[in-house]
Amino acid sequence: DNNVFGCVKDIITNPIFLDVHLKKGNTFSYSIPSNYVGFIYTYEGSISMQGTILHSHQLGTLEGHQIEISSSEDSKFILLSAIPINEPVARRGPFVMNTQDELMQAYLDFSSG
């Protein structure tokens, strides 16, 4: 247990959503469950993750399940990870469904109020 809790709870994919503020010279370590996938998005400063540098407004996929991130400057990033849903995904505009037919129905439902 990491003793760190995110802001999203009680969802079937059991997501981890962390907003991390890392001071210059510090390291952030976190264990991701082995059945999870995810990414890190740096929104301020730059970080080093497993030999890869991510600058502000860059995204990196999580590789491995023991994450170690360091920074040579004050930096901020979000870490998002969850159990994959293993379902097809169809998306358009603000709607996300499983099939194109479901998308069309969502548009019809939305436009008819």
JSON list of C-alpha atoms in Angstrom, two decimals:
[
{"chain": "A", "resi": 1, "resn": "ASP", "atom": "CA", "xyz": [0.00, 0.00, 0.00]},
{"chain": "A", "resi": 2, "resn": "ASN", "atom": "CA", "xyz": [1.38, 3.40, -0.99]},
{"chain": "A", "resi": 3, "resn": "ASN", "atom": "CA", "xyz": [-0.63, 5.31, 1.66]},
{"chain": "A", "resi": 4, "resn": "VAL", "atom": "CA", "xyz": [-1.47, 7.82, -1.08]},
{"chain": "A", "resi": 5, "resn": "PHE", "atom": "CA", "xyz": [-5.06, 8.25, -2.21]},
{"chain": "A", "resi": 6, "resn": "GLY", "atom": "CA", "xyz": [-6.34, 9.96, -5.35]},
{"chain": "A", "resi": 7, "resn": "CYS", "atom": "CA", "xyz": [-9.47, 12.02, -5.87]},
{"chain": "A", "resi": 8, "resn": "VAL", "atom": "CA", "xyz": [-11.39, 9.38, -7.88]},
{"chain": "A", "resi": 9, "resn": "LYS", "atom": "CA", "xyz": [-13.01, 6.51, -5.96]},
{"chain": "A", "resi": 10, "resn": "ASP", "atom": "CA", "xyz": [-15.55, 3.69, -6.36]},
{"chain": "A", "resi": 11, "resn": "ILE", "atom": "CA", "xyz": [-15.20, 3.18, -10.12]},
{"chain": "A", "resi": 12, "resn": "ILE", "atom": "CA", "xyz": [-14.93, -0.33, -11.59]},
{"chain": "A", "resi": 13, "resn": "THR", "atom": "CA", "xyz": [-11.52, 0.39, -13.15]},
{"chain": "A", "resi": 14, "resn": "ASN", "atom": "CA", "xyz": [-10.27, 1.49, -9.72]},
{"chain": "A", "resi": 15, "resn": "PRO", "atom": "CA", "xyz": [-8.33, 4.46, -11.14]},
{"chain": "A", "resi": 16, "resn": "ILE", "atom": "CA", "xyz": [-5.30, 6.10, -9.61]},
{"chain": "A", "resi": 17, "resn": "PHE", "atom": "CA", "xyz": [-5.30, 9.86, -10.25]},
{"chain": "A", "resi": 18, "resn": "LEU", "atom": "CA", "xyz": [-2.48, 11.77, -8.57]},
{"chain": "A", "resi": 19, "resn": "ASP", "atom": "CA", "xyz": [-1.43, 15.41, -8.92]},
{"chain": "A", "resi": 20, "resn": "VAL", "atom": "CA", "xyz": [2.22, 15.44, -7.85]},
{"chain": "A", "resi": 21, "resn": "HIS", "atom": "CA", "xyz": [4.24, 18.56, -7.00]},
{"chain": "A", "resi": 22, "resn": "LEU", "atom": "CA", "xyz": [7.91, 17.60, -6.99]},
{"chain": "A", "resi": 23, "resn": "LYS", "atom": "CA", "xyz": [10.52, 19.96, -5.56]},
{"chain": "A", "resi": 24, "resn": "LYS", "atom": "CA", "xyz": [13.90, 20.37, -7.24]},
{"chain": "A", "resi": 25, "resn": "GLY", "atom": "CA", "xyz": [16.21, 17.46, -6.45]},
{"chain": "A", "resi": 26, "resn": "ASN", "atom": "CA", "xyz": [13.50, 15.24, -4.97]},
{"chain": "A", "resi": 27, "resn": "THR", "atom": "CA", "xyz": [12.31, 11.81, -6.12]},
{"chain": "A", "resi": 28, "resn": "PHE", "atom": "CA", "xyz": [8.76, 10.43, -6.24]},
{"chain": "A", "resi": 29, "resn": "SER", "atom": "CA", "xyz": [8.32, 6.64, -6.03]},
{"chain": "A", "resi": 30, "resn": "TYR", "atom": "CA", "xyz": [5.05, 4.78, -6.50]},
{"chain": "A", "resi": 31, "resn": "SER", "atom": "CA", "xyz": [3.99, 1.17, -7.05]},
{"chain": "A", "resi": 32, "resn": "ILE", "atom": "CA", "xyz": [1.39, 0.59, -9.75]},
{"chain": "A", "resi": 33, "resn": "PRO", "atom": "CA", "xyz": [-0.52, -2.73, -9.64]},
{"chain": "A", "resi": 34, "resn": "SER", "atom": "CA", "xyz": [0.70, -5.13, -12.34]},
{"chain": "A", "resi": 35, "resn": "ASN", "atom": "CA", "xyz": [-2.68, -5.27, -14.13]},
{"chain": "A", "resi": 36, "resn": "TYR", "atom": "CA", "xyz": [-2.86, -1.47, -14.60]},
{"chain": "A", "resi": 37, "resn": "VAL", "atom": "CA", "xyz": [-1.98, 0.74, -17.58]},
{"chain": "A", "resi": 38, "resn": "GLY", "atom": "CA", "xyz": [-1.49, 4.48, -17.51]},
{"chain": "A", "resi": 39, "resn": "PHE", "atom": "CA", "xyz": [0.43, 7.64, -18.27]},
{"chain": "A", "resi": 40, "resn": "ILE", "atom": "CA", "xyz": [2.09, 10.69, -16.76]},
{"chain": "A", "resi": 41, "resn": "TYR", "atom": "CA", "xyz": [1.49, 14.22, -18.03]},
{"chain": "A", "resi": 42, "resn": "THR", "atom": "CA", "xyz": [3.94, 16.95, -17.01]},
{"chain": "A", "resi": 43, "resn": "TYR", "atom": "CA", "xyz": [2.27, 20.36, -16.82]},
{"chain": "A", "resi": 44, "resn": "GLU", "atom": "CA", "xyz": [5.04, 22.40, -15.20]},
{"chain": "A", "resi": 45, "resn": "GLY", "atom": "CA", "xyz": [8.83, 21.99, -15.20]},
{"chain": "A", "resi": 46, "resn": "SER", "atom": "CA", "xyz": [10.40, 18.73, -16.37]},
{"chain": "A", "resi": 47, "resn": "ILE", "atom": "CA", "xyz": [10.87, 15.29, -14.89]},
{"chain": "A", "resi": 48, "resn": "SER", "atom": "CA", "xyz": [13.01, 12.23, -15.49]},
{"chain": "A", "resi": 49, "resn": "MET", "atom": "CA", "xyz": [11.13, 8.94, -15.59]},
{"chain": "A", "resi": 50, "resn": "GLN", "atom": "CA", "xyz": [13.09, 5.73, -16.15]},
{"chain": "A", "resi": 51, "resn": "GLY", "atom": "CA", "xyz": [15.71, 7.53, -18.26]},
{"chain": "A", "resi": 52, "resn": "THR", "atom": "CA", "xyz": [13.19, 9.57, -20.28]},
{"chain": "A", "resi": 53, "resn": "ILE", "atom": "CA", "xyz": [12.90, 13.33, -19.82]},
{"chain": "A", "resi": 54, "resn": "LEU", "atom": "CA", "xyz": [9.38, 14.75, -19.98]},
{"chain": "A", "resi": 55, "resn": "HIS", "atom": "CA", "xyz": [9.16, 18.53, -20.32]},
{"chain": "A", "resi": 56, "resn": "SER", "atom": "CA", "xyz": [6.11, 20.66, -19.59]},
{"chain": "A", "resi": 57, "resn": "HIS", "atom": "CA", "xyz": [3.09, 19.63, -21.68]},
{"chain": "A", "resi": 58, "resn": "GLN", "atom": "CA", "xyz": [4.54, 16.24, -22.58]},
{"chain": "A", "resi": 59, "resn": "LEU", "atom": "CA", "xyz": [2.99, 12.85, -21.91]},
{"chain": "A", "resi": 60, "resn": "GLY", "atom": "CA", "xyz": [4.75, 9.55, -21.21]},
{"chain": "A", "resi": 61, "resn": "THR", "atom": "CA", "xyz": [3.29, 6.07, -20.87]},
{"chain": "A", "resi": 62, "resn": "LEU", "atom": "CA", "xyz": [3.99, 4.08, -17.74]},
{"chain": "A", "resi": 63, "resn": "GLU", "atom": "CA", "xyz": [6.45, 1.26, -18.29]},
{"chain": "A", "resi": 64, "resn": "GLY", "atom": "CA", "xyz": [6.87, -1.19, -15.47]},
{"chain": "A", "resi": 65, "resn": "HIS", "atom": "CA", "xyz": [5.07, -1.03, -12.20]},
{"chain": "A", "resi": 66, "resn": "GLN", "atom": "CA", "xyz": [7.60, 0.55, -9.85]},
{"chain": "A", "resi": 67, "resn": "ILE", "atom": "CA", "xyz": [7.64, 4.20, -10.91]},
{"chain": "A", "resi": 68, "resn": "GLU", "atom": "CA", "xyz": [10.52, 6.44, -9.89]},
{"chain": "A", "resi": 69, "resn": "ILE", "atom": "CA", "xyz": [10.49, 10.06, -11.01]},
{"chain": "A", "resi": 70, "resn": "SER", "atom": "CA", "xyz": [13.07, 12.74, -10.26]},
{"chain": "A", "resi": 71, "resn": "SER", "atom": "CA", "xyz": [13.33, 16.39, -11.13]},
{"chain": "A", "resi": 72, "resn": "SER", "atom": "CA", "xyz": [16.16, 18.91, -11.47]},
{"chain": "A", "resi": 73, "resn": "GLU", "atom": "CA", "xyz": [13.66, 21.77, -11.06]},
{"chain": "A", "resi": 74, "resn": "ASP", "atom": "CA", "xyz": [10.34, 22.32, -9.29]},
{"chain": "A", "resi": 75, "resn": "SER", "atom": "CA", "xyz": [7.86, 20.34, -11.38]},
{"chain": "A", "resi": 76, "resn": "LYS", "atom": "CA", "xyz": [4.22, 19.27, -11.44]},
{"chain": "A", "resi": 77, "resn": "PHE", "atom": "CA", "xyz": [2.64, 16.28, -13.15]},
{"chain": "A", "resi": 78, "resn": "ILE", "atom": "CA", "xyz": [-0.40, 14.08, -13.04]},
{"chain": "A", "resi": 79, "resn": "LEU", "atom": "CA", "xyz": [-0.24, 10.31, -12.90]},
{"chain": "A", "resi": 80, "resn": "LEU", "atom": "CA", "xyz": [-3.26, 8.43, -14.24]},
{"chain": "A", "resi": 81, "resn": "SER", "atom": "CA", "xyz": [-3.52, 4.66, -14.13]},
{"chain": "A", "resi": 82, "resn": "ALA", "atom": "CA", "xyz": [-6.34, 2.12, -14.06]},
{"chain": "A", "resi": 83, "resn": "ILE", "atom": "CA", "xyz": [-7.43, -1.40, -14.88]},
{"chain": "A", "resi": 84, "resn": "PRO", "atom": "CA", "xyz": [-8.07, -1.53, -18.65]},
{"chain": "A", "resi": 85, "resn": "ILE", "atom": "CA", "xyz": [-11.73, -2.01, -19.57]},
{"chain": "A", "resi": 86, "resn": "ASN", "atom": "CA", "xyz": [-10.89, -4.35, -22.48]},
{"chain": "A", "resi": 87, "resn": "GLU", "atom": "CA", "xyz": [-13.94, -3.16, -24.44]},
{"chain": "A", "resi": 88, "resn": "PRO", "atom": "CA", "xyz": [-14.20, -1.45, -27.81]},
{"chain": "A", "resi": 89, "resn": "VAL", "atom": "CA", "xyz": [-14.27, 2.33, -27.68]},
{"chain": "A", "resi": 90, "resn": "ALA", "atom": "CA", "xyz": [-16.10, 4.57, -30.14]},
{"chain": "A", "resi": 91, "resn": "ARG", "atom": "CA", "xyz": [-15.78, 8.34, -29.65]},
{"chain": "A", "resi": 92, "resn": "ARG", "atom": "CA", "xyz": [-16.88, 11.51, -31.33]},
{"chain": "A", "resi": 93, "resn": "GLY", "atom": "CA", "xyz": [-17.06, 14.98, -29.84]},
{"chain": "A", "resi": 94, "resn": "PRO", "atom": "CA", "xyz": [-18.12, 14.78, -26.19]},
{"chain": "A", "resi": 95, "resn": "PHE", "atom": "CA", "xyz": [-19.50, 11.24, -26.45]},
{"chain": "A", "resi": 96, "resn": "VAL", "atom": "CA", "xyz": [-17.73, 7.97, -25.72]},
{"chain": "A", "resi": 97, "resn": "MET", "atom": "CA", "xyz": [-19.57, 4.71, -26.28]},
{"chain": "A", "resi": 98, "resn": "ASN", "atom": "CA", "xyz": [-18.74, 1.13, -27.31]},
{"chain": "A", "resi": 99, "resn": "THR", "atom": "CA", "xyz": [-20.05, 1.16, -30.91]},
{"chain": "A", "resi": 100, "resn": "GLN", "atom": "CA", "xyz": [-20.80, 3.60, -33.74]},
{"chain": "A", "resi": 101, "resn": "ASP", "atom": "CA", "xyz": [-24.51, 2.73, -33.42]},
{"chain": "A", "resi": 102, "resn": "GLU", "atom": "CA", "xyz": [-24.43, 3.73, -29.74]},
{"chain": "A", "resi": 103, "resn": "LEU", "atom": "CA", "xyz": [-22.72, 6.99, -30.72]},
{"chain": "A", "resi": 104, "resn": "MET", "atom": "CA", "xyz": [-25.43, 7.80, -33.26]},
{"chain": "A", "resi": 105, "resn": "GLN", "atom": "CA", "xyz": [-28.10, 7.07, -30.64]},
{"chain": "A", "resi": 106, "resn": "ALA", "atom": "CA", "xyz": [-26.35, 9.34, -28.15]},
{"chain": "A", "resi": 107, "resn": "TYR", "atom": "CA", "xyz": [-26.34, 12.17, -30.71]},
{"chain": "A", "resi": 108, "resn": "LEU", "atom": "CA", "xyz": [-30.04, 11.61, -31.46]},
{"chain": "A", "resi": 109, "resn": "ASP", "atom": "CA", "xyz": [-30.89, 11.55, -27.75]},
{"chain": "A", "resi": 110, "resn": "PHE", "atom": "CA", "xyz": [-28.89, 14.70, -27.13]},
{"chain": "A", "resi": 111, "resn": "SER", "atom": "CA", "xyz": [-30.35, 16.65, -30.05]},
{"chain": "A", "resi": 112, "resn": "SER", "atom": "CA", "xyz": [-33.93, 15.71, -29.14]},
{"chain": "A", "resi": 113, "resn": "GLY", "atom": "CA", "xyz": [-33.51, 16.94, -25.59]}
]
